[in-house]
Amino acid sequence: CNADPEALERVRELTGCQKDSLIFREVDICDGEALEAVLDEFPSIDSCIHFAGLKAVGESVSKPLTYYENNIGGTTTLLTLLSKHNVKKFVFSSG
């Protein structure tokens, strides 16, 4: 599960980042103001790993608009703001 804090530890291991050099903020991907606040808080951000995609097939069938709003709308909001802040490195994890 991407929402598990263990995912952040795996990213640290894979990238070799020290605990204090990989900073995590839990923000709703559909909340453009909150995303912008993070980008303003850390103007030196140069990359983003997106773990916010919803991926449960059964639930996506029963709640298609929720999945559309999050996975398409939220990702579009994130990419728009990353572009605005000149963040060019982006990884989408659907794992």
JSON list of N, CA, C and O in Angstrom, two decimals, residues 13-74:
[
{"chain": "A", "resi": 13, "resn": "GLU", "atom": "N", "xyz": [15.63, 3.92, 1.25]},
{"chain": "A", "resi": 13, "resn": "GLU", "atom": "CA", "xyz": [16.59, 2.86, 0.97]},
{"chain": "A", "resi": 13, "resn": "GLU", "atom": "C", "xyz": [17.00, 2.85, -0.50]},
{"chain": "A", "resi": 13, "resn": "GLU", "atom": "O", "xyz": [18.19, 2.74, -0.81]},
{"chain": "A", "resi": 14, "resn": "LEU", "atom": "N", "xyz": [16.04, 2.96, -1.39]},
{"chain": "A", "resi": 14, "resn": "LEU", "atom": "CA", "xyz": [16.33, 2.91, -2.83]},
{"chain": "A", "resi": 14, "resn": "LEU", "atom": "C", "xyz": [17.16, 4.09, -3.30]},
{"chain": "A", "resi": 14, "resn": "LEU", "atom": "O", "xyz": [17.99, 3.96, -4.19]},
{"chain": "A", "resi": 15, "resn": "THR", "atom": "N", "xyz": [16.92, 5.27, -2.71]},
{"chain": "A", "resi": 15, "resn": "THR", "atom": "CA", "xyz": [17.62, 6.48, -3.16]},
{"chain": "A", "resi": 15, "resn": "THR", "atom": "C", "xyz": [18.90, 6.76, -2.39]},
{"chain": "A", "resi": 15, "resn": "THR", "atom": "O", "xyz": [19.71, 7.57, -2.81]},
{"chain": "A", "resi": 16, "resn": "GLY", "atom": "N", "xyz": [19.06, 6.11, -1.24]},
{"chain": "A", "resi": 16, "resn": "GLY", "atom": "CA", "xyz": [20.23, 6.36, -0.41]},
{"chain": "A", "resi": 16, "resn": "GLY", "atom": "C", "xyz": [20.14, 7.69, 0.34]},
{"chain": "A", "resi": 16, "resn": "GLY", "atom": "O", "xyz": [21.15, 8.17, 0.85]},
{"chain": "A", "resi": 17, "resn": "CYS", "atom": "N", "xyz": [18.96, 8.28, 0.40]},
{"chain": "A", "resi": 17, "resn": "CYS", "atom": "CA", "xyz": [18.78, 9.56, 1.10]},
{"chain": "A", "resi": 17, "resn": "CYS", "atom": "C", "xyz": [18.86, 9.38, 2.61]},
{"chain": "A", "resi": 17, "resn": "CYS", "atom": "O", "xyz": [18.37, 8.39, 3.15]},
{"chain": "A", "resi": 18, "resn": "GLN", "atom": "N", "xyz": [19.45, 10.36, 3.26]},
{"chain": "A", "resi": 18, "resn": "GLN", "atom": "CA", "xyz": [19.43, 10.39, 4.71]},
{"chain": "A", "resi": 18, "resn": "GLN", "atom": "C", "xyz": [18.03, 10.78, 5.17]},
{"chain": "A", "resi": 18, "resn": "GLN", "atom": "O", "xyz": [17.28, 11.42, 4.44]},
{"chain": "A", "resi": 19, "resn": "LYS", "atom": "N", "xyz": [17.70, 10.42, 6.40]},
{"chain": "A", "resi": 19, "resn": "LYS", "atom": "CA", "xyz": [16.36, 10.67, 6.93]},
{"chain": "A", "resi": 19, "resn": "LYS", "atom": "C", "xyz": [15.96, 12.14, 6.82]},
{"chain": "A", "resi": 19, "resn": "LYS", "atom": "O", "xyz": [14.82, 12.45, 6.51]},
{"chain": "A", "resi": 20, "resn": "ASP", "atom": "N", "xyz": [16.89, 13.06, 7.06]},
{"chain": "A", "resi": 20, "resn": "ASP", "atom": "CA", "xyz": [16.56, 14.48, 7.05]},
{"chain": "A", "resi": 20, "resn": "ASP", "atom": "C", "xyz": [16.60, 15.11, 5.65]},
{"chain": "A", "resi": 20, "resn": "ASP", "atom": "O", "xyz": [16.21, 16.26, 5.48]},
{"chain": "A", "resi": 21, "resn": "SER", "atom": "N", "xyz": [17.02, 14.36, 4.63]},
{"chain": "A", "resi": 21, "resn": "SER", "atom": "CA", "xyz": [17.07, 14.95, 3.29]},
{"chain": "A", "resi": 21, "resn": "SER", "atom": "C", "xyz": [15.91, 14.53, 2.40]},
{"chain": "A", "resi": 21, "resn": "SER", "atom": "O", "xyz": [15.77, 15.03, 1.29]},
{"chain": "A", "resi": 22, "resn": "LEU", "atom": "N", "xyz": [15.08, 13.62, 2.88]},
{"chain": "A", "resi": 22, "resn": "LEU", "atom": "CA", "xyz": [13.87, 13.23, 2.16]},
{"chain": "A", "resi": 22, "resn": "LEU", "atom": "C", "xyz": [12.70, 13.62, 3.04]},
{"chain": "A", "resi": 22, "resn": "LEU", "atom": "O", "xyz": [12.44, 13.00, 4.06]},
{"chain": "A", "resi": 23, "resn": "ILE", "atom": "N", "xyz": [12.02, 14.69, 2.65]},
{"chain": "A", "resi": 23, "resn": "ILE", "atom": "CA", "xyz": [10.98, 15.28, 3.49]},
{"chain": "A", "resi": 23, "resn": "ILE", "atom": "C", "xyz": [9.61, 14.87, 2.97]},
{"chain": "A", "resi": 23, "resn": "ILE", "atom": "O", "xyz": [9.35, 14.94, 1.77]},
{"chain": "A", "resi": 24, "resn": "PHE", "atom": "N", "xyz": [8.74, 14.47, 3.87]},
{"chain": "A", "resi": 24, "resn": "PHE", "atom": "CA", "xyz": [7.40, 14.00, 3.52]},
{"chain": "A", "resi": 24, "resn": "PHE", "atom": "C", "xyz": [6.36, 14.94, 4.08]},
{"chain": "A", "resi": 24, "resn": "PHE", "atom": "O", "xyz": [6.45, 15.38, 5.22]},
{"chain": "A", "resi": 25, "resn": "ARG", "atom": "N", "xyz": [5.37, 15.27, 3.24]},
{"chain": "A", "resi": 25, "resn": "ARG", "atom": "CA", "xyz": [4.20, 16.03, 3.68]},
{"chain": "A", "resi": 25, "resn": "ARG", "atom": "C", "xyz": [2.97, 15.28, 3.20]},
{"chain": "A", "resi": 25, "resn": "ARG", "atom": "O", "xyz": [2.87, 14.96, 2.01]},
{"chain": "A", "resi": 26, "resn": "GLU", "atom": "N", "xyz": [2.06, 14.97, 4.10]},
{"chain": "A", "resi": 26, "resn": "GLU", "atom": "CA", "xyz": [0.81, 14.31, 3.71]},
{"chain": "A", "resi": 26, "resn": "GLU", "atom": "C", "xyz": [-0.21, 15.38, 3.36]},
{"chain": "A", "resi": 26, "resn": "GLU", "atom": "O", "xyz": [-0.65, 16.14, 4.21]},
{"chain": "A", "resi": 27, "resn": "VAL", "atom": "N", "xyz": [-0.55, 15.45, 2.07]},
{"chain": "A", "resi": 27, "resn": "VAL", "atom": "CA", "xyz": [-1.45, 16.48, 1.55]},
{"chain": "A", "resi": 27, "resn": "VAL", "atom": "C", "xyz": [-2.42, 15.80, 0.59]},
{"chain": "A", "resi": 27, "resn": "VAL", "atom": "O", "xyz": [-2.02, 14.94, -0.19]},
{"chain": "A", "resi": 28, "resn": "ASP", "atom": "N", "xyz": [-3.67, 16.19, 0.62]},
{"chain": "A", "resi": 28, "resn": "ASP", "atom": "CA", "xyz": [-4.66, 15.69, -0.33]},
{"chain": "A", "resi": 28, "resn": "ASP", "atom": "C", "xyz": [-4.30, 16.20, -1.72]},
{"chain": "A", "resi": 28, "resn": "ASP", "atom": "O", "xyz": [-4.19, 17.41, -1.94]},
{"chain": "A", "resi": 29, "resn": "ILE", "atom": "N", "xyz": [-4.11, 15.30, -2.64]},
{"chain": "A", "resi": 29, "resn": "ILE", "atom": "CA", "xyz": [-3.68, 15.68, -3.99]},
{"chain": "A", "resi": 29, "resn": "ILE", "atom": "C", "xyz": [-4.70, 16.58, -4.70]},
{"chain": "A", "resi": 29, "resn": "ILE", "atom": "O", "xyz": [-4.37, 17.30, -5.63]},
{"chain": "A", "resi": 30, "resn": "CYS", "atom": "N", "xyz": [-5.93, 16.55, -4.25]},
{"chain": "A", "resi": 30, "resn": "CYS", "atom": "CA", "xyz": [-6.97, 17.40, -4.85]},
{"chain": "A", "resi": 30, "resn": "CYS", "atom": "C", "xyz": [-7.00, 18.80, -4.24]},
{"chain": "A", "resi": 30, "resn": "CYS", "atom": "O", "xyz": [-7.75, 19.65, -4.70]},
{"chain": "A", "resi": 31, "resn": "ASP", "atom": "N", "xyz": [-6.20, 19.05, -3.22]},
{"chain": "A", "resi": 31, "resn": "ASP", "atom": "CA", "xyz": [-6.17, 20.34, -2.52]},
{"chain": "A", "resi": 31, "resn": "ASP", "atom": "C", "xyz": [-5.03, 21.19, -3.08]},
{"chain": "A", "resi": 31, "resn": "ASP", "atom": "O", "xyz": [-3.91, 21.17, -2.57]},
{"chain": "A", "resi": 32, "resn": "GLY", "atom": "N", "xyz": [-5.33, 21.93, -4.13]},
{"chain": "A", "resi": 32, "resn": "GLY", "atom": "CA", "xyz": [-4.31, 22.74, -4.79]},
{"chain": "A", "resi": 32, "resn": "GLY", "atom": "C", "xyz": [-3.64, 23.75, -3.88]},
{"chain": "A", "resi": 32, "resn": "GLY", "atom": "O", "xyz": [-2.43, 23.97, -3.98]},
{"chain": "A", "resi": 33, "resn": "GLU", "atom": "N", "xyz": [-4.39, 24.35, -2.96]},
{"chain": "A", "resi": 33, "resn": "GLU", "atom": "CA", "xyz": [-3.80, 25.33, -2.04]},
{"chain": "A", "resi": 33, "resn": "GLU", "atom": "C", "xyz": [-2.78, 24.67, -1.12]},
{"chain": "A", "resi": 33, "resn": "GLU", "atom": "O", "xyz": [-1.71, 25.23, -0.87]},
{"chain": "A", "resi": 34, "resn": "ALA", "atom": "N", "xyz": [-3.10, 23.47, -0.63]},
{"chain": "A", "resi": 34, "resn": "ALA", "atom": "CA", "xyz": [-2.17, 22.77, 0.26]},
{"chain": "A", "resi": 34, "resn": "ALA", "atom": "C", "xyz": [-0.92, 22.33, -0.51]},
{"chain": "A", "resi": 34, "resn": "ALA", "atom": "O", "xyz": [0.21, 22.42, 0.00]},
{"chain": "A", "resi": 35, "resn": "LEU", "atom": "N", "xyz": [-1.10, 21.87, -1.74]},
{"chain": "A", "resi": 35, "resn": "LEU", "atom": "CA", "xyz": [0.05, 21.49, -2.56]},
{"chain": "A", "resi": 35, "resn": "LEU", "atom": "C", "xyz": [0.94, 22.70, -2.83]},
{"chain": "A", "resi": 35, "resn": "LEU", "atom": "O", "xyz": [2.17, 22.62, -2.72]},
{"chain": "A", "resi": 36, "resn": "GLU", "atom": "N", "xyz": [0.31, 23.82, -3.14]},
{"chain": "A", "resi": 36, "resn": "GLU", "atom": "CA", "xyz": [1.08, 25.05, -3.39]},
{"chain": "A", "resi": 36, "resn": "GLU", "atom": "C", "xyz": [1.83, 25.48, -2.14]},
{"chain": "A", "resi": 36, "resn": "GLU", "atom": "O", "xyz": [2.97, 25.95, -2.22]},
{"chain": "A", "resi": 37, "resn": "ALA", "atom": "N", "xyz": [1.21, 25.32, -0.98]},
{"chain": "A", "resi": 37, "resn": "ALA", "atom": "CA", "xyz": [1.88, 25.68, 0.28]},
{"chain": "A", "resi": 37, "resn": "ALA", "atom": "C", "xyz": [3.15, 24.86, 0.49]},
{"chain": "A", "resi": 37, "resn": "ALA", "atom": "O", "xyz": [4.17, 25.38, 0.94]},
{"chain": "A", "resi": 38, "resn": "VAL", "atom": "N", "xyz": [3.09, 23.58, 0.16]},
{"chain": "A", "resi": 38, "resn": "VAL", "atom": "CA", "xyz": [4.30, 22.74, 0.29]},
{"chain": "A", "resi": 38, "resn": "VAL", "atom": "C", "xyz": [5.37, 23.22, -0.68]},
{"chain": "A", "resi": 38, "resn": "VAL", "atom": "O", "xyz": [6.54, 23.34, -0.31]},
{"chain": "A", "resi": 39, "resn": "LEU", "atom": "N", "xyz": [4.98, 23.50, -1.91]},
{"chain": "A", "resi": 39, "resn": "LEU", "atom": "CA", "xyz": [5.96, 23.97, -2.90]},
{"chain": "A", "resi": 39, "resn": "LEU", "atom": "C", "xyz": [6.54, 25.33, -2.51]},
{"chain": "A", "resi": 39, "resn": "LEU", "atom": "O", "xyz": [7.71, 25.60, -2.78]},
{"chain": "A", "resi": 40, "resn": "ASP", "atom": "N", "xyz": [5.74, 26.16, -1.88]},
{"chain": "A", "resi": 40, "resn": "ASP", "atom": "CA", "xyz": [6.24, 27.45, -1.39]},
{"chain": "A", "resi": 40, "resn": "ASP", "atom": "C", "xyz": [7.14, 27.27, -0.17]},
{"chain": "A", "resi": 40, "resn": "ASP", "atom": "O", "xyz": [8.12, 27.99, -0.01]},
{"chain": "A", "resi": 41, "resn": "GLU", "atom": "N", "xyz": [6.80, 26.29, 0.68]},
{"chain": "A", "resi": 41, "resn": "GLU", "atom": "CA", "xyz": [7.61, 26.02, 1.89]},
{"chain": "A", "resi": 41, "resn": "GLU", "atom": "C", "xyz": [9.01, 25.52, 1.52]},
{"chain": "A", "resi": 41, "resn": "GLU", "atom": "O", "xyz": [9.98, 25.81, 2.21]},
{"chain": "A", "resi": 42, "resn": "PHE", "atom": "N", "xyz": [9.09, 24.77, 0.43]},
{"chain": "A", "resi": 42, "resn": "PHE", "atom": "CA", "xyz": [10.36, 24.17, 0.01]},
{"chain": "A", "resi": 42, "resn": "PHE", "atom": "C", "xyz": [10.66, 24.58, -1.43]},
{"chain": "A", "resi": 42, "resn": "PHE", "atom": "O", "xyz": [10.52, 23.78, -2.36]},
{"chain": "A", "resi": 43, "resn": "PRO", "atom": "N", "xyz": [11.10, 25.82, -1.65]},
{"chain": "A", "resi": 43, "resn": "PRO", "atom": "CA", "xyz": [11.32, 26.30, -3.02]},
{"chain": "A", "resi": 43, "resn": "PRO", "atom": "C", "xyz": [12.43, 25.55, -3.77]},
{"chain": "A", "resi": 43, "resn": "PRO", "atom": "O", "xyz": [12.50, 25.65, -4.99]},
{"chain": "A", "resi": 44, "resn": "SER", "atom": "N", "xyz": [13.25, 24.79, -3.06]},
{"chain": "A", "resi": 44, "resn": "SER", "atom": "CA", "xyz": [14.33, 24.07, -3.74]},
{"chain": "A", "resi": 44, "resn": "SER", "atom": "C", "xyz": [13.90, 22.68, -4.20]},
{"chain": "A", "resi": 44, "resn": "SER", "atom": "O", "xyz": [14.72, 21.94, -4.75]},
{"chain": "A", "resi": 45, "resn": "ILE", "atom": "N", "xyz": [12.63, 22.33, -4.03]},
{"chain": "A", "resi": 45, "resn": "ILE", "atom": "CA", "xyz": [12.16, 21.03, -4.50]},
{"chain": "A", "resi": 45, "resn": "ILE", "atom": "C", "xyz": [12.45, 20.92, -6.00]},
{"chain": "A", "resi": 45, "resn": "ILE", "atom": "O", "xyz": [12.14, 21.81, -6.77]},
{"chain": "A", "resi": 46, "resn": "ASP", "atom": "N", "xyz": [13.08, 19.79, -6.38]},
{"chain": "A", "resi": 46, "resn": "ASP", "atom": "CA", "xyz": [13.36, 19.59, -7.81]},
{"chain": "A", "resi": 46, "resn": "ASP", "atom": "C", "xyz": [12.78, 18.28, -8.33]},
{"chain": "A", "resi": 46, "resn": "ASP", "atom": "O", "xyz": [12.93, 17.96, -9.51]},
{"chain": "A", "resi": 47, "resn": "SER", "atom": "N", "xyz": [12.10, 17.53, -7.44]},
{"chain": "A", "resi": 47, "resn": "SER", "atom": "CA", "xyz": [11.52, 16.27, -7.88]},
{"chain": "A", "resi": 47, "resn": "SER", "atom": "C", "xyz": [10.33, 15.90, -7.01]},
{"chain": "A", "resi": 47, "resn": "SER", "atom": "O", "xyz": [10.19, 16.39, -5.88]},
{"chain": "A", "resi": 48, "resn": "CYS", "atom": "N", "xyz": [9.48, 15.03, -7.55]},
{"chain": "A", "resi": 48, "resn": "CYS", "atom": "CA", "xyz": [8.27, 14.63, -6.84]},
{"chain": "A", "resi": 48, "resn": "CYS", "atom": "C", "xyz": [7.98, 13.15, -7.13]},
{"chain": "A", "resi": 48, "resn": "CYS", "atom": "O", "xyz": [8.04, 12.73, -8.28]},
{"chain": "A", "resi": 49, "resn": "ILE", "atom": "N", "xyz": [7.69, 12.39, -6.08]},
{"chain": "A", "resi": 49, "resn": "ILE", "atom": "CA", "xyz": [7.21, 11.02, -6.23]},
{"chain": "A", "resi": 49, "resn": "ILE", "atom": "C", "xyz": [5.75, 11.02, -5.81]},
{"chain": "A", "resi": 49, "resn": "ILE", "atom": "O", "xyz": [5.43, 11.37, -4.69]},
{"chain": "A", "resi": 50, "resn": "HIS", "atom": "N", "xyz": [4.89, 10.65, -6.73]},
{"chain": "A", "resi": 50, "resn": "HIS", "atom": "CA", "xyz": [3.44, 10.70, -6.55]},
{"chain": "A", "resi": 50, "resn": "HIS", "atom": "C", "xyz": [2.94, 9.33, -6.09]},
{"chain": "A", "resi": 50, "resn": "HIS", "atom": "O", "xyz": [2.96, 8.37, -6.84]},
{"chain": "A", "resi": 51, "resn": "PHE", "atom": "N", "xyz": [2.50, 9.24, -4.83]},
{"chain": "A", "resi": 51, "resn": "PHE", "atom": "CA", "xyz": [1.96, 8.00, -4.27]},
{"chain": "A", "resi": 51, "resn": "PHE", "atom": "C", "xyz": [0.45, 8.09, -4.05]},
{"chain": "A", "resi": 51, "resn": "PHE", "atom": "O", "xyz": [-0.12, 7.23, -3.41]},
{"chain": "A", "resi": 52, "resn": "ALA", "atom": "N", "xyz": [-0.19, 9.13, -4.54]},
{"chain": "A", "resi": 52, "resn": "ALA", "atom": "CA", "xyz": [-1.58, 9.40, -4.17]},
{"chain": "A", "resi": 52, "resn": "ALA", "atom": "C", "xyz": [-2.62, 8.74, -5.07]},
{"chain": "A", "resi": 52, "resn": "ALA", "atom": "O", "xyz": [-3.81, 8.94, -4.88]},
{"chain": "A", "resi": 53, "resn": "GLY", "atom": "N", "xyz": [-2.19, 7.96, -6.04]},
{"chain": "A", "resi": 53, "resn": "GLY", "atom": "CA", "xyz": [-3.15, 7.32, -6.93]},
{"chain": "A", "resi": 53, "resn": "GLY", "atom": "C", "xyz": [-3.96, 6.24, -6.22]},
{"chain": "A", "resi": 53, "resn": "GLY", "atom": "O", "xyz": [-3.42, 5.44, -5.47]},
{"chain": "A", "resi": 54, "resn": "LEU", "atom": "N", "xyz": [-5.26, 6.25, -6.47]},
{"chain": "A", "resi": 54, "resn": "LEU", "atom": "CA", "xyz": [-6.13, 5.19, -5.95]},
{"chain": "A", "resi": 54, "resn": "LEU", "atom": "C", "xyz": [-6.07, 4.02, -6.92]},
{"chain": "A", "resi": 54, "resn": "LEU", "atom": "O", "xyz": [-6.04, 4.23, -8.13]},
{"chain": "A", "resi": 55, "resn": "LYS", "atom": "N", "xyz": [-6.10, 2.78, -6.40]},
{"chain": "A", "resi": 55, "resn": "LYS", "atom": "CA", "xyz": [-5.83, 1.66, -7.29]},
{"chain": "A", "resi": 55, "resn": "LYS", "atom": "C", "xyz": [-6.62, 0.38, -7.03]},
{"chain": "A", "resi": 55, "resn": "LYS", "atom": "O", "xyz": [-6.33, -0.64, -7.62]},
{"chain": "A", "resi": 56, "resn": "ALA", "atom": "N", "xyz": [-7.61, 0.40, -6.17]},
{"chain": "A", "resi": 56, "resn": "ALA", "atom": "CA", "xyz": [-8.39, -0.80, -5.88]},
{"chain": "A", "resi": 56, "resn": "ALA", "atom": "C", "xyz": [-9.46, -0.99, -6.97]},
{"chain": "A", "resi": 56, "resn": "ALA", "atom": "O", "xyz": [-10.37, -0.17, -7.10]},
{"chain": "A", "resi": 57, "resn": "VAL", "atom": "N", "xyz": [-9.35, -2.06, -7.73]},
{"chain": "A", "resi": 57, "resn": "VAL", "atom": "CA", "xyz": [-10.24, -2.26, -8.88]},
{"chain": "A", "resi": 57, "resn": "VAL", "atom": "C", "xyz": [-11.71, -2.32, -8.46]},
{"chain": "A", "resi": 57, "resn": "VAL", "atom": "O", "xyz": [-12.55, -1.63, -9.05]},
{"chain": "A", "resi": 58, "resn": "GLY", "atom": "N", "xyz": [-12.03, -3.11, -7.46]},
{"chain": "A", "resi": 58, "resn": "GLY", "atom": "CA", "xyz": [-13.42, -3.23, -7.03]},
{"chain": "A", "resi": 58, "resn": "GLY", "atom": "C", "xyz": [-14.01, -1.91, -6.61]},
{"chain": "A", "resi": 58, "resn": "GLY", "atom": "O", "xyz": [-15.13, -1.56, -7.00]},
{"chain": "A", "resi": 59, "resn": "GLU", "atom": "N", "xyz": [-13.26, -1.16, -5.82]},
{"chain": "A", "resi": 59, "resn": "GLU", "atom": "CA", "xyz": [-13.75, 0.14, -5.36]},
{"chain": "A", "resi": 59, "resn": "GLU", "atom": "C", "xyz": [-13.86, 1.12, -6.53]},
{"chain": "A", "resi": 59, "resn": "GLU", "atom": "O", "xyz": [-14.77, 1.95, -6.56]},
{"chain": "A", "resi": 60, "resn": "SER", "atom": "N", "xyz": [-12.97, 1.03, -7.49]},
{"chain": "A", "resi": 60, "resn": "SER", "atom": "CA", "xyz": [-13.02, 1.95, -8.63]},
{"chain": "A", "resi": 60, "resn": "SER", "atom": "C", "xyz": [-14.29, 1.72, -9.45]},
{"chain": "A", "resi": 60, "resn": "SER", "atom": "O", "xyz": [-14.79, 2.65, -10.08]},
{"chain": "A", "resi": 61, "resn": "VAL", "atom": "N", "xyz": [-14.80, 0.50, -9.44]},
{"chain": "A", "resi": 61, "resn": "VAL", "atom": "CA", "xyz": [-16.05, 0.20, -10.15]},
{"chain": "A", "resi": 61, "resn": "VAL", "atom": "C", "xyz": [-17.24, 0.77, -9.38]},
{"chain": "A", "resi": 61, "resn": "VAL", "atom": "O", "xyz": [-18.17, 1.32, -9.97]},
{"chain": "A", "resi": 62, "resn": "SER", "atom": "N", "xyz": [-17.20, 0.68, -8.04]},
{"chain": "A", "resi": 62, "resn": "SER", "atom": "CA", "xyz": [-18.32, 1.18, -7.25]},
{"chain": "A", "resi": 62, "resn": "SER", "atom": "C", "xyz": [-18.27, 2.69, -7.01]},
{"chain": "A", "resi": 62, "resn": "SER", "atom": "O", "xyz": [-19.29, 3.31, -6.74]},
{"chain": "A", "resi": 63, "resn": "LYS", "atom": "N", "xyz": [-17.09, 3.30, -7.14]},
{"chain": "A", "resi": 63, "resn": "LYS", "atom": "CA", "xyz": [-16.92, 4.74, -6.93]},
{"chain": "A", "resi": 63, "resn": "LYS", "atom": "C", "xyz": [-16.12, 5.36, -8.07]},
{"chain": "A", "resi": 63, "resn": "LYS", "atom": "O", "xyz": [-15.06, 5.96, -7.85]},
{"chain": "A", "resi": 64, "resn": "PRO", "atom": "N", "xyz": [-16.58, 5.25, -9.29]},
{"chain": "A", "resi": 64, "resn": "PRO", "atom": "CA", "xyz": [-15.76, 5.72, -10.42]},
{"chain": "A", "resi": 64, "resn": "PRO", "atom": "C", "xyz": [-15.46, 7.22, -10.39]},
{"chain": "A", "resi": 64, "resn": "PRO", "atom": "O", "xyz": [-14.36, 7.62, -10.77]},
{"chain": "A", "resi": 65, "resn": "LEU", "atom": "N", "xyz": [-16.39, 8.04, -9.93]},
{"chain": "A", "resi": 65, "resn": "LEU", "atom": "CA", "xyz": [-16.12, 9.49, -9.92]},
{"chain": "A", "resi": 65, "resn": "LEU", "atom": "C", "xyz": [-15.07, 9.86, -8.89]},
{"chain": "A", "resi": 65, "resn": "LEU", "atom": "O", "xyz": [-14.26, 10.76, -9.13]},
{"chain": "A", "resi": 66, "resn": "THR", "atom": "N", "xyz": [-15.06, 9.17, -7.76]},
{"chain": "A", "resi": 66, "resn": "THR", "atom": "CA", "xyz": [-14.02, 9.41, -6.75]},
{"chain": "A", "resi": 66, "resn": "THR", "atom": "C", "xyz": [-12.65, 9.11, -7.35]},
{"chain": "A", "resi": 66, "resn": "THR", "atom": "O", "xyz": [-11.70, 9.87, -7.16]},
{"chain": "A", "resi": 67, "resn": "TYR", "atom": "N", "xyz": [-12.56, 8.01, -8.06]},
{"chain": "A", "resi": 67, "resn": "TYR", "atom": "CA", "xyz": [-11.28, 7.64, -8.68]},
{"chain": "A", "resi": 67, "resn": "TYR", "atom": "C", "xyz": [-10.89, 8.62, -9.77]},
{"chain": "A", "resi": 67, "resn": "TYR", "atom": "O", "xyz": [-9.73, 9.00, -9.89]},
{"chain": "A", "resi": 68, "resn": "TYR", "atom": "N", "xyz": [-11.85, 9.03, -10.57]},
{"chain": "A", "resi": 68, "resn": "TYR", "atom": "CA", "xyz": [-11.58, 10.00, -11.63]},
{"chain": "A", "resi": 68, "resn": "TYR", "atom": "C", "xyz": [-11.09, 11.32, -11.03]},
{"chain": "A", "resi": 68, "resn": "TYR", "atom": "O", "xyz": [-10.08, 11.88, -11.47]},
{"chain": "A", "resi": 69, "resn": "GLU", "atom": "N", "xyz": [-11.82, 11.82, -10.02]},
{"chain": "A", "resi": 69, "resn": "GLU", "atom": "CA", "xyz": [-11.44, 13.09, -9.40]},
{"chain": "A", "resi": 69, "resn": "GLU", "atom": "C", "xyz": [-10.04, 13.02, -8.80]},
{"chain": "A", "resi": 69, "resn": "GLU", "atom": "O", "xyz": [-9.25, 13.95, -8.95]},
{"chain": "A", "resi": 70, "resn": "ASN", "atom": "N", "xyz": [-9.72, 11.92, -8.12]},
{"chain": "A", "resi": 70, "resn": "ASN", "atom": "CA", "xyz": [-8.42, 11.79, -7.49]},
{"chain": "A", "resi": 70, "resn": "ASN", "atom": "C", "xyz": [-7.32, 11.54, -8.53]},
{"chain": "A", "resi": 70, "resn": "ASN", "atom": "O", "xyz": [-6.33, 12.26, -8.58]},
{"chain": "A", "resi": 71, "resn": "ASN", "atom": "N", "xyz": [-7.49, 10.51, -9.33]},
{"chain": "A", "resi": 71, "resn": "ASN", "atom": "CA", "xyz": [-6.42, 10.07, -10.20]},
{"chain": "A", "resi": 71, "resn": "ASN", "atom": "C", "xyz": [-6.20, 10.99, -11.41]},
{"chain": "A", "resi": 71, "resn": "ASN", "atom": "O", "xyz": [-5.06, 11.18, -11.82]},
{"chain": "A", "resi": 72, "resn": "ILE", "atom": "N", "xyz": [-7.25, 11.55, -11.95]},
{"chain": "A", "resi": 72, "resn": "ILE", "atom": "CA", "xyz": [-7.10, 12.45, -13.09]},
{"chain": "A", "resi": 72, "resn": "ILE", "atom": "C", "xyz": [-7.05, 13.90, -12.62]},
{"chain": "A", "resi": 72, "resn": "ILE", "atom": "O", "xyz": [-6.09, 14.62, -12.90]},
{"chain": "A", "resi": 73, "resn": "GLY", "atom": "N", "xyz": [-8.07, 14.33, -11.89]},
{"chain": "A", "resi": 73, "resn": "GLY", "atom": "CA", "xyz": [-8.12, 15.72, -11.42]},
{"chain": "A", "resi": 73, "resn": "GLY", "atom": "C", "xyz": [-6.97, 16.07, -10.50]},
{"chain": "A", "resi": 73, "resn": "GLY", "atom": "O", "xyz": [-6.29, 17.09, -10.67]},
{"chain": "A", "resi": 74, "resn": "GLY", "atom": "N", "xyz": [-6.73, 15.22, -9.50]},
{"chain": "A", "resi": 74, "resn": "GLY", "atom": "CA", "xyz": [-5.65, 15.49, -8.55]},
{"chain": "A", "resi": 74, "resn": "GLY", "atom": "C", "xyz": [-4.28, 15.48, -9.20]},
{"chain": "A", "resi": 74, "resn": "GLY", "atom": "O", "xyz": [-3.44, 16.34, -8.94]}
]
